[in-house]
Amino acid sequence: MSEPLVRPAVLDDAEAIAVVHHTSWVETYSNLLPAEHWETDTVERRAQRWQERLSNDAAAYPFVAVVDQLVVGFAKAGPTRKKQDVPPPVRADELWSLYVLGEHHGTGIGSLLLDTVLPPNRPAELWVAGANPRARRFYEKHGFMPDGAGLTDSLGFALIRMVR
């Protein structure tokens, strides 16, 4: 395995990002979501959404991690999003997404991506599924701690906010 390269995504990465996004969800949440969810949550649907995002909004471009010329993870951060039915933000920056294929967990790729989109010790917030202890431990390792805020998302996941 070659050294991972982290770079800004390009439009041609849309399908590879979709594969990472979908595969990560299957690896992490397949036992927590009903079978019907996977009828519409497909690689093809995610690829279409990523193609639209990357075609229409340069600000939507994440960073990707590439190993042996394959995208194996991606991350995106930006200004904290203000949404209805969500506790008000407590930090100016938010980690919007960070996904790494399971076979690359523990290799440092997640840390490289996180440090690229949110430099170490930069105050930020994120939302994570309470039922995802691996992700919670990862974020704690990077200085994020639960602040007591929570919500239930449209899929029924109990999310907790973590801040640093």
C-alpha positions in Angstrom: 0.0 0.0 0.0 1.4 3.4 -1.0 1.4 6.4 1.3 -2.0 8.1 1.3 -2.4 11.4 -0.5 -5.0 13.9 0.6 -6.1 16.4 -2.0 -9.2 18.5 -2.9 -11.8 16.4 -4.7 -12.4 17.0 -8.4 -15.6 16.5 -10.4 -14.3 13.1 -11.7 -14.2 11.9 -8.1 -18.0 11.9 -7.7 -18.6 8.2 -8.2 -15.6 7.2 -6.1 -16.8 9.5 -3.2 -20.3 7.9 -3.6 -18.8 4.4 -3.3 -16.9 5.4 -0.1 -20.0 7.1 1.3 -22.4 4.2 0.6 -19.9 1.5 1.6 -19.1 3.3 4.9 -22.8 3.6 5.7 -23.4 -0.1 4.9 -20.4 -1.1 7.1 -21.5 1.1 10.0 -25.3 1.2 9.9 -26.6 -1.9 8.1 -27.7 -3.5 11.4 -29.4 -0.3 12.6 -31.5 0.6 9.5 -34.4 -1.4 8.1 -33.9 -3.3 4.9 -36.2 -0.9 3.0 -33.7 1.9 3.6 -31.2 0.1 1.2 -33.8 0.0 -1.6 -33.3 3.7 -2.2 -29.9 4.3 -0.5 -27.7 3.0 -3.4 -24.3 3.8 -4.8 -26.0 5.0 -8.0 -28.2 7.5 -6.1 -25.3 8.8 -4.0 -23.2 9.1 -7.2 -25.9 11.2 -8.8 -26.1 13.5 -5.7 -22.3 13.8 -5.5 -22.2 14.6 -9.3 -24.8 17.4 -8.7 -23.0 18.8 -5.7 -19.6 18.8 -7.4 -21.1 20.3 -10.6 -23.0 23.1 -9.0 -21.1 24.2 -5.9 -17.3 24.4 -5.6 -17.8 25.0 -1.9 -19.3 21.5 -1.7 -16.0 19.9 -2.7 -14.6 17.7 0.0 -11.0 16.5 0.4 -10.3 12.9 -0.6 -7.8 10.4 0.6 -6.2 8.4 -2.2 -4.3 5.2 -1.7 -2.9 3.3 -4.8 -4.9 5.6 -7.0 -8.2 4.7 -5.3 -10.3 7.1 -3.2 -10.6 5.5 0.2 -12.1 8.3 2.3 -13.3 11.9 2.2 -14.0 14.8 4.6 -15.7 18.1 4.5 -15.9 21.0 7.0 -17.2 24.5 6.8 -19.3 27.1 8.6 -21.6 25.6 11.1 -25.0 24.9 9.5 -28.0 26.4 11.2 -31.0 24.1 10.8 -34.6 24.0 12.1 -35.1 21.6 15.1 -31.3 21.6 15.8 -29.8 23.1 18.9 -28.1 26.5 18.0 -24.4 26.2 17.0 -21.7 26.7 19.6 -18.8 26.9 17.3 -18.2 28.8 14.0 -16.9 25.7 12.2 -18.5 22.2 11.7 -17.2 18.9 10.5 -19.9 18.1 7.9 -18.7 14.6 7.0 -15.8 12.2 7.4 -15.9 8.7 6.0 -13.1 6.1 5.5 -13.6 2.6 4.1 -13.4 0.0 6.9 -10.3 -1.7 5.5 -8.5 1.6 6.1 -9.6 2.2 9.7 -6.7 2.5 12.0 -4.2 3.5 9.3 -4.2 7.2 10.1 -6.2 8.2 7.0 -9.1 9.5 9.1 -6.7 11.7 11.1 -5.1 13.0 7.9 -8.5 14.0 6.5 -9.7 15.5 9.8 -6.5 17.5 10.2 -6.8 18.7 6.6 -10.3 20.1 6.9 -10.1 21.2 10.6 -6.5 21.8 11.7 -5.7 20.4 15.2 -7.0 22.4 18.1 -9.2 24.5 15.9 -12.6 25.0 17.7 -15.4 23.2 15.9 -18.4 21.0 16.4 -19.8 17.9 14.8 -22.8 15.6 15.0 -22.2 11.8 15.4 -24.6 8.9 15.9 -24.6 7.8 19.5 -24.7 4.2 18.3 -21.3 4.7 16.6 -18.8 4.2 19.4 -15.8 3.8 17.1 -16.5 7.3 15.6 -17.0 8.8 19.0 -13.7 7.4 20.3 -11.9 8.7 17.1 -13.3 12.2 17.7 -12.4 12.1 21.4 -8.9 11.3 20.4 -8.9 14.5 18.4 -10.1 16.7 21.3 -13.9 16.6 20.7 -16.1 15.9 23.7 -19.9 15.6 24.0 -21.5 18.9 25.1 -24.9 17.5 26.1 -26.8 18.5 23.0 -28.6 15.9 21.1 -31.3 15.3 18.5 -33.0 12.5 16.5 -32.4 12.7 12.8 -34.9 11.8 10.0 -33.7 8.2 10.0 -34.3 7.8 13.7 -30.6 8.0 14.8 -30.0 9.6 18.1 -27.2 12.1 17.4 -24.9 13.8 19.9 -23.0 17.0 19.4 -19.3 16.9 20.1 -17.2 20.1 20.4 -13.6 21.1 20.8 
